[in-house]
Short mmCIF file of C-alpha atoms and ligand atoms in Angstrom, two decimals:
data_model
loop_
_atom_site.label_atom_id
_atom_site.label_comp_id
_atom_site.label_asym_id
_atom_site.label_seq_id
_atom_site.Cartn_x
_atom_site.Cartn_y
_atom_site.Cartn_z
CA GLU P 203 82.05 29.48 23.91
CA LEU P 204 79.81 27.51 26.27
CA GLU P 205 82.77 25.69 27.80
CA GLU P 206 84.38 29.06 28.52
CA LEU P 207 81.17 30.11 30.31
CA GLY P 208 81.35 27.04 32.54
CA CYS P 209 79.33 24.44 30.65
CA GLU P 210 80.40 20.99 31.92
CA ALA P 211 78.69 18.67 29.43
CA ILE P 212 77.21 19.34 26.04
CA ARG P 213 74.60 17.53 23.97
CA VAL P 214 74.13 17.65 20.24
CA ALA P 215 71.23 16.32 18.16
CA VAL P 216 72.43 13.67 15.73
CA LEU P 217 70.16 13.63 12.71
CA ASP P 218 72.17 11.63 10.18
CA LEU P 219 75.34 9.59 9.75
CA GLU P 220 77.37 12.62 8.70
CA ALA P 221 76.48 14.27 12.02
CA ALA P 222 77.38 11.09 13.93
CA LYS P 223 80.78 10.98 12.22
CA ALA P 224 81.40 14.65 13.07
CA ILE P 225 81.41 13.82 16.79
CA GLY P 226 85.07 12.79 16.65
CA GLU P 227 85.99 16.12 15.05
CA ILE P 228 84.00 18.14 17.59
CA LYS P 229 85.63 16.27 20.46
CA LYS P 230 89.07 17.30 19.27
CA GLY P 231 88.13 20.94 19.87
CA ILE P 232 86.47 20.66 23.28
CA HIS P 233 87.40 19.51 26.79
CA ILE P 234 83.99 18.53 28.17
CA PRO P 235 81.92 15.37 27.65
CA LEU P 236 79.90 15.27 24.45
CA ILE P 237 76.53 13.55 24.48
CA ALA P 238 74.73 12.50 21.32
CA ASP P 239 70.97 12.88 21.25
CA ILE P 240 69.42 10.08 19.20
CA HIS P 241 65.89 9.41 18.09
CA PHE P 242 64.55 6.47 16.07
CA ASP P 243 67.59 5.19 14.18
CA PRO P 244 69.89 2.78 16.06
CA ALA P 245 72.55 3.19 13.35
CA LEU P 246 73.03 6.82 14.46
CA ALA P 247 73.57 5.74 18.06
CA LEU P 248 76.08 3.08 16.99
CA GLU P 249 78.01 5.51 14.79
CA SER P 250 78.01 8.17 17.53
CA ILE P 251 79.45 5.72 20.04
CA ARG P 252 82.12 4.63 17.54
CA SER P 253 82.95 8.29 16.89
CA GLY P 254 83.71 8.73 20.59
CA ALA P 255 80.54 10.19 22.12
CA ASP P 256 80.92 10.11 25.91
CA GLY P 257 77.24 9.43 26.34
CA ILE P 258 74.13 8.96 24.29
CA ARG P 259 70.65 10.08 25.11
CA ILE P 260 67.89 7.82 23.87
CA ASN P 261 64.23 7.30 24.46
CA PRO P 262 64.21 3.49 24.21
CA GLY P 263 60.54 3.58 23.29
CA ASN P 264 61.22 5.17 19.92
CA ILE P 265 64.33 3.21 18.86
CA ARG P 266 63.41 1.31 15.69
CA GLY P 267 63.70 -2.44 15.28
CA LYS P 268 63.66 -5.31 17.73
CA GLU P 269 67.42 -5.64 17.90
CA GLY P 270 68.24 -1.92 17.72
CA LEU P 271 68.29 -1.29 21.45
CA ARG P 272 70.31 -4.44 22.16
CA GLU P 273 72.98 -3.49 19.61
CA ILE P 274 73.29 0.00 21.13
CA VAL P 275 73.56 -1.38 24.64
CA GLU P 276 76.18 -4.00 23.67
CA LEU P 277 78.38 -1.44 21.91
CA ALA P 278 78.01 1.11 24.76
CA LYS P 279 78.96 -1.61 27.24
CA GLY P 280 82.11 -2.46 25.32
CA ARG P 281 83.15 1.19 24.98
CA GLY P 282 82.18 2.40 28.46
CA THR P 283 79.69 4.88 26.99
CA ALA P 284 76.99 6.11 29.34
CA ILE P 285 73.35 6.03 28.30
CA ARG P 286 70.76 8.55 29.39
CA ILE P 287 67.23 7.29 29.31
CA GLY P 288 65.26 10.40 28.55
CA VAL P 289 61.51 10.39 28.89
CA ASN P 290 59.52 13.42 27.78
CA SER P 291 55.90 13.88 28.76
CA GLY P 292 55.13 14.57 25.12
CA SER P 293 56.40 11.21 23.87
CA LEU P 294 54.81 8.69 26.22
CA GLY P 295 53.37 5.49 24.77
CA ARG P 296 49.66 5.18 24.06
CA GLU P 297 49.08 2.49 26.68
CA LEU P 298 50.57 4.57 29.48
CA LEU P 299 48.61 7.63 28.40
CA LYS P 300 45.43 5.55 28.59
CA LYS P 301 46.32 3.92 31.91
CA TYR P 302 47.06 7.26 33.60
CA SER P 303 44.57 9.38 31.60
CA GLY P 304 47.35 11.59 30.26
CA PRO P 305 51.07 12.36 30.61
CA THR P 306 51.12 12.39 34.42
CA PRO P 307 54.25 12.22 36.62
CA GLU P 308 53.32 8.62 37.48
CA ALA P 309 53.17 7.75 33.76
CA MET P 310 56.61 9.31 33.13
CA VAL P 311 58.12 7.38 36.03
CA GLU P 312 56.60 4.09 34.90
CA SER P 313 57.85 4.66 31.38
CA ALA P 314 61.40 5.44 32.51
CA LEU P 315 61.62 2.54 34.94
CA SER P 316 60.31 0.05 32.40
CA PHE P 317 63.08 1.14 29.98
CA VAL P 318 65.65 0.95 32.76
CA LYS P 319 64.53 -2.61 33.50
CA LYS P 320 64.81 -3.56 29.84
CA VAL P 321 68.35 -2.20 29.62
CA GLU P 322 69.38 -3.74 32.95
CA GLU P 323 68.19 -7.13 31.68
CA MET P 324 70.82 -6.72 28.97
CA GLY P 325 73.47 -6.39 31.70
CA PHE P 326 73.91 -2.61 31.33
CA PHE P 327 73.98 -0.27 34.32
CA ASN P 328 75.96 2.81 33.20
CA LEU P 329 72.74 4.80 33.12
CA LYS P 330 71.23 8.11 34.03
CA ILE P 331 67.63 9.13 33.78
CA SER P 332 65.71 12.27 32.89
CA LEU P 333 61.99 12.97 33.06
CA LYS P 334 61.14 16.21 31.33
CA SER P 335 57.91 18.10 31.08
CA SER P 336 57.16 21.74 30.37
CA ASN P 337 54.84 21.67 33.39
CA VAL P 338 56.87 22.69 36.42
CA LEU P 339 54.74 20.97 39.07
CA ASP P 340 54.54 17.71 37.09
CA THR P 341 58.30 17.69 36.65
CA ILE P 342 58.96 18.25 40.35
CA ARG P 343 56.53 15.47 41.26
CA ALA P 344 58.02 13.09 38.69
CA TYR P 345 61.53 13.52 40.10
CA GLU P 346 60.27 13.10 43.66
CA LEU P 347 58.60 9.84 42.69
CA ILE P 348 61.51 8.42 40.73
CA SER P 349 64.11 9.36 43.34
CA GLU P 350 62.26 7.12 45.80
CA ARG P 351 62.55 4.21 43.41
CA THR P 352 66.04 4.37 41.93
CA ASP P 353 69.60 5.32 42.81
CA TYR P 354 70.67 6.07 39.23
CA PRO P 355 71.92 9.62 38.62
CA LEU P 356 69.12 11.96 37.63
CA HIS P 357 69.51 14.67 35.01
CA ILE P 358 67.04 17.42 35.83
CA GLY P 359 65.49 20.33 34.01
CA ILE P 360 62.24 21.83 32.82
CA THR P 361 61.85 21.42 29.09
CA GLU P 362 60.49 23.83 26.50
CA THR P 363 60.24 26.66 29.01
CA GLY P 364 59.93 29.42 26.46
CA THR P 365 61.84 32.62 25.85
CA LEU P 366 64.53 34.14 28.05
CA LEU P 367 62.56 35.80 30.84
CA PRO P 368 59.69 33.35 31.46
CA GLY P 369 62.02 30.45 30.70
CA THR P 370 64.50 31.62 33.31
CA VAL P 371 61.78 31.92 35.94
CA LYS P 372 60.28 28.51 35.15
CA SER P 373 63.69 26.84 35.12
CA ALA P 374 64.76 28.49 38.36
CA VAL P 375 61.55 27.56 40.15
CA GLY P 376 61.54 23.98 38.85
CA ILE P 377 65.22 23.11 39.09
CA SER P 378 65.76 24.72 42.48
CA SER P 379 62.67 23.03 43.95
CA ILE P 380 64.07 19.66 42.86
CA LEU P 381 67.61 20.42 44.03
CA MET P 382 66.33 21.63 47.40
CA LYS P 383 64.88 18.15 47.95
CA GLY P 384 68.37 16.77 47.50
CA ILE P 385 67.48 15.33 44.10
CA GLY P 386 69.48 15.78 40.91
CA ASP P 387 73.02 15.12 39.66
CA THR P 388 73.25 17.19 36.48
CA ILE P 389 71.11 20.11 35.34
CA ARG P 390 70.08 21.66 32.06
CA VAL P 391 68.35 24.99 31.67
CA SER P 392 66.38 24.96 28.38
CA LEU P 393 65.71 28.34 26.86
CA CYS P 394 64.46 29.47 23.46
CA SER P 395 67.31 31.98 23.32
CA ASP P 396 71.07 32.14 22.79
CA PRO P 397 72.41 28.96 24.50
CA LYS P 398 74.94 31.00 26.46
CA TYR P 399 72.08 32.16 28.69
CA GLU P 400 71.37 28.55 29.62
CA ILE P 401 74.79 28.35 31.27
CA ILE P 402 74.53 31.78 32.86
CA VAL P 403 71.10 30.98 34.32
CA ALA P 404 72.26 27.52 35.46
CA TYR P 405 75.11 29.09 37.42
CA GLU P 406 72.79 31.68 38.96
CA ILE P 407 70.54 28.87 40.18
CA LEU P 408 73.48 26.92 41.61
CA ARG P 409 74.92 30.05 43.16
CA SER P 410 71.60 31.00 44.82
CA LEU P 411 71.46 27.56 46.41
CA GLU P 412 75.17 27.77 47.36
CA ILE P 413 75.93 24.62 45.38
CA ARG P 414 78.46 26.26 43.05
CA LYS P 415 80.20 29.60 42.93
CA ARG P 416 81.75 30.92 39.77
CA GLY P 417 82.38 34.46 38.69
CA PRO P 418 81.19 37.65 40.39
CA GLU P 419 77.82 37.90 42.07
CA LEU P 420 76.31 41.28 41.33
CA ILE P 421 74.17 42.77 44.08
CA ALA P 422 72.21 45.83 42.97
CA CYS P 423 69.48 47.69 44.79
CA PRO P 424 66.06 48.19 43.18
CA THR P 425 66.44 52.02 43.60
CA CYS P 426 64.00 54.29 45.38
CA GLY P 427 63.47 58.02 45.91
CA ARG P 428 66.92 58.35 47.48
CA CYS P 429 68.75 57.27 44.33
CA GLU P 430 70.51 60.15 42.55
CA ILE P 431 72.42 58.35 39.80
CA ASP P 432 71.43 56.29 36.76
CA LEU P 433 71.75 53.04 38.63
CA GLN P 434 70.20 50.72 36.03
CA TRP P 435 72.74 51.86 33.48
CA LEU P 436 75.61 51.60 35.98
CA ALA P 437 74.60 48.10 37.12
CA GLN P 438 74.26 46.86 33.54
CA GLU P 439 77.62 48.33 32.51
CA VAL P 440 79.34 46.84 35.54
CA GLU P 441 77.73 43.44 34.85
CA LYS P 442 78.97 43.51 31.24
CA ARG P 443 82.47 44.69 32.08
CA ILE P 444 83.18 42.15 34.81
CA SER P 445 81.66 39.11 33.09
CA ASP P 446 85.11 37.69 32.27
CA ILE P 447 86.12 37.49 35.95
CA LYS P 448 86.10 33.86 37.13
CA VAL P 449 86.55 34.22 40.90
CA PRO P 450 83.41 34.35 43.07
CA ILE P 451 83.60 37.88 44.50
CA LYS P 452 80.52 39.84 45.58
CA VAL P 453 80.13 43.17 43.81
CA ALA P 454 77.52 45.67 44.96
CA VAL P 455 76.07 48.56 42.97
CA MET P 456 73.84 50.64 45.23
CA GLY P 457 71.83 53.77 44.64
CA CYS P 458 72.68 55.88 47.66
CA VAL P 459 75.21 56.44 50.40
CA VAL P 460 72.51 56.46 53.08
CA ASN P 461 71.76 52.75 52.92
CA GLY P 462 73.99 51.40 50.15
CA PRO P 463 77.18 50.37 51.97
CA GLY P 464 75.22 49.11 54.97
CA GLU P 465 72.84 47.03 52.88
CA ALA P 466 75.73 45.60 50.90
CA LYS P 467 78.23 45.16 53.71
CA GLU P 468 78.77 41.53 52.75
CA ALA P 469 80.09 42.65 49.37
CA ASP P 470 83.81 42.43 48.65
CA ILE P 471 83.66 45.65 46.69
CA GLY P 472 80.82 48.07 46.12
CA VAL P 473 79.79 51.44 44.85
CA ALA P 474 77.08 53.75 46.18
CA GLY P 475 75.77 56.70 44.24
CA GLY P 476 75.64 60.23 45.63
CA ARG P 477 74.87 63.68 44.15
CA GLY P 478 77.26 64.01 41.19
CA SER P 479 79.61 61.50 42.76
CA GLY P 480 79.81 58.07 44.26
CA ILE P 481 81.70 56.30 46.97
CA ILE P 482 83.55 53.07 46.49
CA PHE P 483 83.57 50.83 49.51
CA LYS P 484 85.47 47.64 50.18
CA ARG P 485 84.01 45.08 52.60
CA GLY P 486 81.76 47.78 54.06
CA ARG P 487 84.53 50.40 54.55
CA LEU P 488 84.93 53.60 52.58
CA LEU P 489 87.73 53.35 50.02
CA LYS P 490 87.35 56.57 48.03
CA LYS P 491 84.98 59.21 46.71
CA VAL P 492 84.86 59.62 42.92
CA VAL P 493 83.10 62.13 40.62
CA GLU P 494 80.23 60.57 38.70
CA THR P 495 81.92 60.94 35.30
CA ARG P 496 84.84 58.76 36.49
CA LEU P 497 82.82 56.42 38.65
CA LEU P 498 82.40 53.50 36.24
CA GLU P 499 86.06 53.39 35.19
CA GLU P 500 87.46 53.70 38.70
CA PHE P 501 85.02 51.17 40.06
CA ILE P 502 85.90 48.59 37.40
CA ASP P 503 89.61 49.07 38.26
CA GLU P 504 88.87 48.43 41.93
CA VAL P 505 86.76 45.36 41.12
CA ARG P 506 89.63 43.90 39.09
CA LYS P 507 92.08 44.65 41.89
CA THR P 508 89.77 42.93 44.37
CA ALA P 509 89.41 39.92 42.05
CA SER P 510 93.19 39.62 41.72
CA GLU P 511 93.47 39.56 45.52
CA TYR P 512 90.91 36.79 45.81
CA GLY P 513 92.22 33.86 47.82
CA LYS P 514 95.15 35.88 49.21
CA SER P 515 94.76 36.90 52.84
CA SER P 516 93.71 40.51 53.16
FE1 LIG A 43 67.02 53.24 47.88
FE2 LIG A 43 69.53 53.63 48.67
FE3 LIG A 43 68.31 51.27 49.25
FE4 LIG A 43 68.98 51.83 46.75
S1 LIG A 43 70.40 51.55 48.47
S2 LIG A 43 67.00 51.05 47.44
S3 LIG A 43 68.68 54.04 46.61
S4 LIG A 43 67.77 53.33 50.00
#
């Protein structure tokens, strides 16, 4: 389901050997890289790599045993498996917390770079790094600092952001601030909600920054005293009914004919509400007038027609 929505890499928590062995089975059913998230037990990392995980995410500081990390690194090297060194502000070592008087960005960076050094000394360089905190400003600062000190790919995101609405805002503010500095190679939106929203929100962030375009962009006005139709309902219905379209067309749903088409003239296809009717406009030009009871159906037909023309010269 997530792959269909545009997810390009997926991570699963591996809690026991049975889970590690299941990686091979999962991979048979998907077409995107699968990353195993490992804590504490090196045997789980080793089994995940043997089962075909494309990458593993570890926090080297909590891998048990003196030889555990070395064994993981040696096997990953032989198999070409990438390793993500993931540092969370909540799991920093005691010494660093004391040195920096808390889980500061500087402490996260020092922790990550010391693990990187350890792994590099074992002759391993197929690495990426993440520094996650639920504090947006600390996360931004941590990525700024580390990007000045390493060229490894950086996986960015704000962790434990909360439920859908506040989590979306925090993720958008944090991730886009980091991306706007030219930092970041992969992103993860973390929400305490259905995981499909993580992909949807991620694409909205990338679309806003014009980094990626996928699927329709819905433009809808906030309504005002001029609006004479139930625009919230119409916009939500349109959003639902066009969510399967993959091409990046702009679709506008506007409340009135006075300002609607003009405000949304960049849209490929749009609708503007009137009294008991609405007009459908295409690239700013009037296409047809439709009675309100038929407006949704006719508009969806026109959106699909516009999507099917995408990429062909008009
Ligand atoms: Fe108001 Fe019309 Fe603008 Fe919507 S498009 S905000 S209804 S003026």
